[in-house]
Amino acid sequence: MKNEQSKKNSARKIVGGIVGGLIAGIFIIGIAVTVAGTPTASTASSSMAGAKSSVAKEASKKVYSDSTMDVSFEGLSNQAGLDGEMFIGLTVKNKSSKSFTVTLTDVCIDDTMMPTGSGVPLTILPGKSGTGAFFGKNSTKPDNVKKIGFKVYLLDESASNLETTKQIEVKLK
């Protein structure tokens, strides 16, 4: 009987050790993900600089300003494994008294139109800035792009149009 009880205790210790190890592993992964954070356009440029990624090196450049917002172009990039996808990094400062969500429309890369989206909405509170990555299908390497054009389209909390800028053109070469 003692031998049988001893075997059960040993089995429990082994199972407990395995379960404990799994919980510890999940906890460590959770911490790593939290510390690493989620990518934005500012981190996208550096994280996309891998062996097969391509990044158009561009210093932050203010490309538009009015009473509602300032828009700075952060650069273009693409990432290995996402063939034909191009990412556009923008930082927008909200100078208004209302929060808004930023989207892009009428995007063109070297005179070729490119429909865009963003994985996460870029909503900016009054007086704050936000950086976002907008992406779309385009097979041009970022280093080969001569110019990019787009309009910034602002939405209020009910998804109504607050403002659409004139066409903004950024010359890269």
Coordinates of N, CA and C in Angstrom, one line a residue:
M1 N 0.8 -1.2 0.0 CA 0.0 0.0 0.0 C 0.9 1.3 0.0
K2 N 2.0 1.2 0.9 CA 2.9 2.4 0.9 C 3.5 2.6 -0.4
N3 N 3.9 1.5 -1.1 CA 4.5 1.6 -2.4 C 3.6 2.2 -3.4
E4 N 2.3 1.8 -3.4 CA 1.3 2.4 -4.3 C 1.1 3.9 -4.0
Q5 N 1.1 4.3 -2.8 CA 0.9 5.7 -2.4 C 2.1 6.5 -2.8
S6 N 3.3 5.9 -2.7 CA 4.5 6.6 -3.1 C 4.6 6.8 -4.6
K7 N 4.1 5.8 -5.4 CA 4.0 6.0 -6.8 C 3.1 7.1 -7.2
K8 N 1.9 7.2 -6.5 CA 0.9 8.2 -6.8 C 1.5 9.6 -6.5
N9 N 2.2 9.7 -5.4 CA 2.8 11.0 -5.0 C 3.9 11.4 -6.0
S10 N 4.7 10.5 -6.5 CA 5.7 10.7 -7.5 C 5.1 11.2 -8.8
A11 N 4.0 10.5 -9.2 CA 3.3 11.0 -10.4 C 2.7 12.3 -10.3
R12 N 2.1 12.7 -9.1 CA 1.6 14.0 -8.8 C 2.7 15.0 -8.9
K13 N 3.8 14.7 -8.4 CA 5.0 15.7 -8.4 C 5.4 15.9 -9.8
I14 N 5.4 14.9 -10.6 CA 5.8 15.0 -12.1 C 4.8 15.9 -12.8
V15 N 3.5 15.6 -12.6 CA 2.5 16.3 -13.3 C 2.5 17.8 -12.8
G16 N 2.6 18.0 -11.5 CA 2.7 19.3 -10.9 C 3.9 20.1 -11.5
G17 N 5.0 19.4 -11.7 CA 6.2 20.1 -12.3 C 6.0 20.5 -13.7
I18 N 5.3 19.6 -14.5 CA 5.0 19.9 -15.9 C 4.0 21.1 -16.0
V19 N 3.0 21.1 -15.2 CA 2.0 22.1 -15.2 C 2.6 23.5 -14.7
G20 N 3.4 23.4 -13.7 CA 4.1 24.6 -13.2 C 5.0 25.2 -14.2
G21 N 5.7 24.3 -14.9 CA 6.6 24.8 -16.0 C 5.9 25.4 -17.1
L22 N 4.7 24.8 -17.5 CA 3.9 25.4 -18.6 C 3.4 26.8 -18.1
I23 N 2.9 26.9 -16.9 CA 2.4 28.2 -16.4 C 3.5 29.3 -16.4
A24 N 4.7 28.9 -15.9 CA 5.8 29.8 -15.9 C 6.2 30.2 -17.3
G25 N 6.2 29.2 -18.3 CA 6.5 29.6 -19.7 C 5.5 30.6 -20.2
I26 N 4.3 30.4 -20.0 CA 3.2 31.3 -20.5 C 3.4 32.7 -19.9
F27 N 3.7 32.7 -18.6 CA 4.0 34.0 -17.9 C 5.1 34.7 -18.5
I28 N 6.2 34.0 -18.8 CA 7.4 34.6 -19.3 C 7.1 35.1 -20.7
I29 N 6.4 34.4 -21.5 CA 6.0 34.8 -22.9 C 5.1 36.1 -22.8
G30 N 4.2 36.1 -21.8 CA 3.4 37.3 -21.6 C 4.2 38.5 -21.3
I31 N 5.2 38.4 -20.4 CA 6.0 39.5 -20.1 C 6.8 39.9 -21.3
A32 N 7.4 39.0 -22.1 CA 8.1 39.3 -23.3 C 7.3 40.1 -24.3
V33 N 6.0 39.7 -24.5 CA 5.2 40.4 -25.4 C 4.8 41.8 -24.9
T34 N 4.6 41.9 -23.6 CA 4.3 43.2 -23.0 C 5.5 44.2 -23.1
V35 N 6.7 43.7 -22.8 CA 7.9 44.5 -22.9 C 8.1 44.9 -24.3
A36 N 8.0 44.0 -25.3 CA 8.2 44.3 -26.7 C 7.2 45.2 -27.2
G37 N 6.0 45.2 -26.8 CA 5.0 46.1 -27.3 C 4.5 45.7 -28.6
T38 N 3.5 46.5 -29.1 CA 3.0 46.2 -30.5 C 3.7 47.2 -31.4
P39 N 3.9 46.8 -32.7 CA 4.6 47.7 -33.6 C 3.8 48.8 -34.1
T40 N 4.4 50.0 -34.2 CA 3.8 51.2 -34.8 C 4.7 51.6 -35.9
A41 N 4.4 52.6 -36.6 CA 5.2 53.0 -37.7 C 6.6 53.3 -37.3
S42 N 6.8 53.9 -36.0 CA 8.1 54.2 -35.6 C 8.9 53.0 -35.3
T43 N 8.3 51.9 -34.7 CA 9.0 50.7 -34.5 C 9.0 49.8 -35.7
A44 N 8.1 50.0 -36.6 CA 8.0 49.2 -37.8 C 9.2 49.4 -38.7
S45 N 9.7 50.6 -38.8 CA 10.9 50.9 -39.6 C 12.1 50.1 -39.1
S46 N 12.3 50.2 -37.8 CA 13.4 49.4 -37.2 C 13.2 47.9 -37.3
S47 N 12.0 47.5 -37.0 CA 11.8 46.0 -37.0 C 11.7 45.4 -38.4
M48 N 11.5 46.3 -39.4 CA 11.4 45.8 -40.7 C 12.8 45.8 -41.4
A49 N 13.8 46.1 -40.7 CA 15.1 46.3 -41.3 C 15.9 44.9 -41.4
G50 N 15.2 43.8 -41.3 CA 15.8 42.5 -41.4 C 16.4 42.2 -42.8
A51 N 16.9 41.0 -42.9 CA 17.7 40.7 -44.1 C 16.9 40.9 -45.4
K52 N 15.6 40.5 -45.4 CA 14.8 40.5 -46.6 C 13.8 41.7 -46.6
S53 N 13.9 42.5 -45.5 CA 13.0 43.7 -45.4 C 13.7 44.8 -46.1
S54 N 12.9 45.8 -46.5 CA 13.4 47.0 -47.1 C 12.8 48.2 -46.5
V55 N 13.7 49.2 -46.2 CA 13.2 50.4 -45.5 C 13.8 51.6 -46.3
A56 N 12.9 52.5 -46.6 CA 13.4 53.8 -47.2 C 13.8 54.7 -46.0
K57 N 15.1 54.9 -45.8 CA 15.5 55.7 -44.7 C 15.1 57.2 -45.0
E58 N 14.3 57.7 -44.0 CA 13.7 59.0 -44.2 C 13.6 59.6 -42.8
A59 N 14.2 60.8 -42.6 CA 14.0 61.5 -41.3 C 12.6 62.0 -41.2
S60 N 12.0 62.0 -40.0 CA 10.7 62.6 -39.9 C 10.6 63.9 -40.5
K61 N 9.6 64.1 -41.3 CA 9.5 65.3 -42.2 C 8.1 65.8 -42.1
K62 N 7.9 67.1 -41.6 CA 6.5 67.6 -41.6 C 6.1 67.9 -43.0
V63 N 4.9 67.3 -43.4 CA 4.4 67.5 -44.7 C 3.1 68.2 -44.8
Y64 N 2.4 68.5 -43.7 CA 1.2 69.2 -43.7 C 0.9 69.8 -42.3
S65 N 0.3 70.9 -42.3 CA -0.1 71.6 -41.1 C -1.3 72.5 -41.3
D66 N -2.3 72.4 -40.5 CA -3.4 73.4 -40.5 C -3.8 73.6 -39.0
S67 N -5.0 74.2 -38.8 CA -5.4 74.5 -37.4 C -5.9 73.2 -36.7
T68 N -6.1 72.1 -37.4 CA -6.6 70.8 -36.8 C -5.5 69.9 -36.5
M69 N -4.5 69.8 -37.4 CA -3.4 68.8 -37.2 C -2.1 69.2 -37.9
D70 N -1.1 68.5 -37.4 CA 0.2 68.5 -38.1 C 0.5 67.0 -38.5
V71 N 1.0 66.8 -39.7 CA 1.3 65.5 -40.3 C 2.8 65.4 -40.6
S72 N 3.4 64.4 -40.1 CA 4.8 64.2 -40.4 C 5.0 62.8 -41.1
F73 N 5.7 62.8 -42.2 CA 6.0 61.5 -42.9 C 7.2 60.9 -42.2
E74 N 7.1 59.6 -41.8 CA 8.1 58.9 -41.1 C 8.9 57.9 -42.0
G75 N 8.3 57.6 -43.2 CA 9.1 56.7 -44.1 C 8.2 55.6 -44.7
L76 N 8.8 54.9 -45.6 CA 8.2 53.7 -46.3 C 8.9 52.5 -45.9
S77 N 8.3 51.3 -45.9 CA 9.0 50.1 -45.6 C 8.1 48.9 -46.1
N78 N 8.8 47.8 -46.3 CA 8.0 46.5 -46.5 C 8.7 45.5 -45.7
Q79 N 8.1 44.3 -45.5 CA 8.6 43.3 -44.6 C 8.7 42.0 -45.3
A80 N 9.8 41.3 -45.0 CA 9.9 39.9 -45.5 C 8.7 39.1 -45.2
G81 N 8.3 38.3 -46.1 CA 7.1 37.4 -45.9 C 5.8 38.1 -46.3
L82 N 5.8 39.4 -46.5 CA 4.6 40.1 -46.9 C 4.9 40.7 -48.3
D83 N 5.1 39.8 -49.3 CA 5.4 40.2 -50.6 C 4.4 41.2 -51.2
G84 N 4.9 42.3 -51.7 CA 4.0 43.2 -52.4 C 3.3 44.2 -51.4
E85 N 3.5 44.1 -50.1 CA 2.9 45.0 -49.2 C 3.9 46.2 -48.9
M86 N 3.4 47.4 -48.9 CA 4.2 48.6 -48.5 C 3.5 49.3 -47.3
F87 N 4.4 49.7 -46.4 CA 3.9 50.4 -45.2 C 4.3 51.8 -45.3
I88 N 3.4 52.7 -44.9 CA 3.6 54.2 -44.9 C 3.5 54.6 -43.4
G89 N 4.6 55.2 -42.9 CA 4.6 55.6 -41.5 C 4.3 57.1 -41.4
L90 N 3.3 57.5 -40.6 CA 2.9 58.9 -40.4 C 2.8 59.1 -38.9
T91 N 3.1 60.3 -38.5 CA 2.8 60.8 -37.1 C 1.9 62.0 -37.3
V92 N 0.8 62.0 -36.6 CA -0.2 63.1 -36.6 C -0.4 63.7 -35.3
K93 N -0.3 65.0 -35.2 CA -0.6 65.7 -33.9 C -2.0 66.3 -34.0
N94 N -2.8 66.1 -33.0 CA -4.2 66.6 -33.0 C -4.1 68.0 -32.3
K95 N -4.4 69.1 -33.0 CA -4.4 70.4 -32.5 C -5.8 70.9 -32.2
S96 N -6.8 70.0 -32.4 CA -8.2 70.4 -32.2 C -8.6 70.1 -30.7
S97 N -9.9 70.4 -30.4 CA -10.4 70.1 -29.1 C -11.3 68.8 -29.1
K98 N -11.3 68.1 -30.3 CA -12.0 66.8 -30.4 C -11.1 65.7 -30.8
S99 N -11.4 64.5 -30.3 CA -10.6 63.3 -30.8 C -11.0 63.0 -32.2
F100 N -10.1 62.4 -32.9 CA -10.4 62.0 -34.3 C -9.6 60.7 -34.6
T101 N -10.1 60.0 -35.7 CA -9.4 58.8 -36.2 C -8.8 59.2 -37.6
V102 N -7.6 58.8 -37.8 CA -6.9 59.1 -39.1 C -6.9 57.9 -40.0
T103 N -7.3 58.2 -41.3 CA -7.2 57.2 -42.3 C -6.6 57.9 -43.5
L104 N -6.1 57.2 -44.5 CA -5.6 57.7 -45.8 C -6.5 57.4 -46.9
T105 N -6.5 58.3 -47.9 CA -7.3 58.1 -49.1 C -6.4 58.6 -50.3
D106 N -6.8 58.2 -51.5 CA -6.1 58.7 -52.7 C -4.6 58.5 -52.6
V107 N -4.1 57.4 -52.2 CA -2.7 57.1 -52.0 C -2.1 56.7 -53.4
C108 N -1.0 57.3 -53.7 CA -0.3 56.9 -54.9 C 1.2 56.8 -54.7
I109 N 1.8 55.8 -55.3 CA 3.2 55.6 -55.2 C 3.7 55.7 -56.6
D110 N 4.6 56.8 -56.8 CA 5.1 57.0 -58.2 C 4.0 57.0 -59.2
D111 N 2.9 57.7 -58.9 CA 1.7 57.8 -59.9 C 0.9 56.6 -60.1
T112 N 1.1 55.5 -59.3 CA 0.3 54.3 -59.3 C -0.6 54.3 -58.0
M113 N -1.9 54.3 -58.2 CA -2.8 54.3 -57.1 C -2.6 53.0 -56.2
M114 N -2.8 53.2 -54.9 CA -2.6 52.1 -54.0 C -3.7 52.2 -52.9
P115 N -4.6 51.3 -52.9 CA -5.6 51.3 -51.8 C -4.9 50.9 -50.5
T116 N -5.3 51.6 -49.4 CA -4.6 51.4 -48.1 C -5.6 51.1 -47.0
G117 N -5.0 50.6 -45.9 CA -5.8 50.3 -44.7 C -4.8 50.4 -43.6
S118 N -5.3 50.2 -42.4 CA -4.4 50.1 -41.2 C -4.9 49.0 -40.3
G119 N -4.0 48.2 -39.8 CA -4.4 47.1 -38.9 C -5.1 47.6 -37.6
V120 N -4.7 48.7 -37.1 CA -5.3 49.2 -35.9 C -5.6 50.7 -36.2
P121 N -6.9 51.1 -35.8 CA -7.2 52.5 -36.1 C -6.3 53.5 -35.3
L122 N -6.0 54.6 -35.9 CA -5.1 55.6 -35.3 C -6.0 56.7 -34.8
T123 N -6.5 56.5 -33.6 CA -7.4 57.5 -32.9 C -6.5 58.4 -32.0
I124 N -6.7 59.7 -32.1 CA -5.8 60.6 -31.4 C -6.7 61.6 -30.6
L125 N -6.4 61.7 -29.3 CA -7.1 62.6 -28.4 C -6.6 64.0 -28.6
P126 N -7.4 65.0 -28.2 CA -7.0 66.4 -28.3 C -5.7 66.7 -27.7
G127 N -4.8 67.4 -28.4 CA -3.5 67.8 -27.8 C -2.5 66.7 -27.9
K128 N -2.8 65.5 -28.4 CA -1.9 64.4 -28.4 C -1.4 64.1 -29.8
S129 N -0.4 63.3 -29.9 CA 0.1 62.8 -31.2 C 0.0 61.3 -31.2
G130 N 0.0 60.8 -32.4 CA 0.0 59.3 -32.6 C 0.7 59.0 -33.9
T131 N 1.4 57.8 -33.9 CA 2.1 57.3 -35.0 C 1.4 56.0 -35.5
G132 N 1.2 55.9 -36.8 CA 0.5 54.8 -37.3 C 1.2 54.3 -38.6
A133 N 1.0 53.0 -38.9 CA 1.5 52.5 -40.2 C 0.3 52.1 -41.0
F134 N 0.2 52.6 -42.2 CA -0.8 52.4 -43.2 C -0.2 51.5 -44.3
F135 N -0.9 50.5 -44.8 CA -0.3 49.6 -45.7 C -1.3 49.3 -46.9
G136 N -0.6 48.9 -48.0 CA -1.4 48.5 -49.2 C -0.5 47.7 -50.1
K137 N -1.1 47.2 -51.2 CA -0.4 46.4 -52.2 C 0.4 47.3 -53.1
N138 N 1.7 47.1 -53.2 CA 2.6 47.8 -54.1 C 3.9 47.0 -54.1
S139 N 4.3 46.6 -55.3 CA 5.5 45.7 -55.3 C 6.8 46.5 -55.5
T140 N 6.7 47.9 -55.5 CA 8.0 48.7 -55.6 C 8.7 48.6 -54.3
K141 N 10.0 48.5 -54.4 CA 10.9 48.5 -53.2 C 10.9 49.9 -52.6
P142 N 10.8 50.1 -51.3 CA 10.8 51.5 -50.8 C 11.9 52.4 -51.2
D143 N 13.1 51.8 -51.3 CA 14.3 52.5 -51.8 C 14.2 53.1 -53.2
N144 N 13.3 52.5 -54.0 CA 13.1 52.9 -55.4 C 12.0 53.9 -55.6
V145 N 11.2 54.2 -54.6 CA 10.1 55.1 -54.7 C 10.6 56.5 -54.8
K146 N 10.1 57.3 -55.8 CA 10.5 58.7 -56.0 C 9.6 59.6 -55.3
K147 N 8.3 59.3 -55.3 CA 7.4 60.2 -54.6 C 6.1 59.4 -54.1
I148 N 5.5 59.9 -53.1 CA 4.3 59.3 -52.6 C 3.3 60.5 -52.4
G149 N 2.0 60.2 -52.7 CA 1.0 61.2 -52.5 C -0.2 60.5 -51.8
F150 N -0.9 61.3 -51.0 CA -2.0 60.9 -50.2 C -2.8 62.0 -49.7
K151 N -4.1 61.8 -49.3 CA -4.9 62.7 -48.5 C -5.1 62.1 -47.1
V152 N -5.1 62.9 -46.1 CA -5.4 62.5 -44.8 C -6.9 62.7 -44.6
Y153 N -7.6 61.7 -44.1 CA -9.1 61.7 -44.0 C -9.3 61.5 -42.5
L154 N -10.0 62.5 -41.8 CA -10.2 62.5 -40.4 C -11.7 62.1 -40.2
L155 N -11.9 61.2 -39.2 CA -13.3 60.8 -38.8 C -13.5 61.1 -37.4
D156 N -14.8 61.6 -37.1 CA -15.1 61.8 -35.7 C -15.5 60.5 -35.0
E157 N -16.0 60.5 -33.8 CA -16.4 59.3 -33.0 C -17.6 58.6 -33.6
S158 N -18.4 59.3 -34.5 CA -19.5 58.6 -35.1 C -19.2 58.2 -36.6
A159 N -17.9 58.3 -36.9 CA -17.4 57.9 -38.2 C -17.8 58.9 -39.3
S160 N -18.1 60.1 -38.9 CA -18.5 61.2 -39.9 C -17.2 61.9 -40.3
N161 N -17.1 62.4 -41.5 CA -15.9 63.0 -42.0 C -15.8 64.4 -41.3
L162 N -14.6 64.6 -40.7 CA -14.3 65.9 -40.1 C -13.6 66.8 -41.0
E163 N -12.6 66.2 -41.7 CA -11.8 66.9 -42.6 C -11.1 66.0 -43.6
T164 N -10.8 66.4 -44.8 CA -10.0 65.7 -45.8 C -9.0 66.8 -46.3
T165 N -7.7 66.5 -46.2 CA -6.7 67.4 -46.6 C -6.7 67.4 -48.2
K166 N -6.0 68.4 -48.7 CA -5.6 68.5 -50.1 C -4.6 67.3 -50.3
Q167 N -4.3 67.0 -51.6 CA -3.4 65.9 -51.9 C -2.0 66.4 -51.4
I168 N -1.4 65.6 -50.5 CA -0.1 65.8 -50.0 C 0.9 65.0 -50.8
E169 N 2.0 65.6 -51.3 CA 3.0 64.9 -52.1 C 4.3 65.0 -51.3
V170 N 5.0 63.8 -51.2 CA 6.3 63.8 -50.5 C 7.3 63.3 -51.6
K171 N 8.3 64.1 -51.9 CA 9.3 63.7 -52.8 C 10.4 63.0 -52.1
L172 N 10.8 61.8 -52.5 CA 11.8 61.0 -51.8 C 13.2 61.1 -52.5
K173 N 13.1 61.3 -53.8 CA 14.4 61.4 -54.6 C 14.4 62.6 -55.5

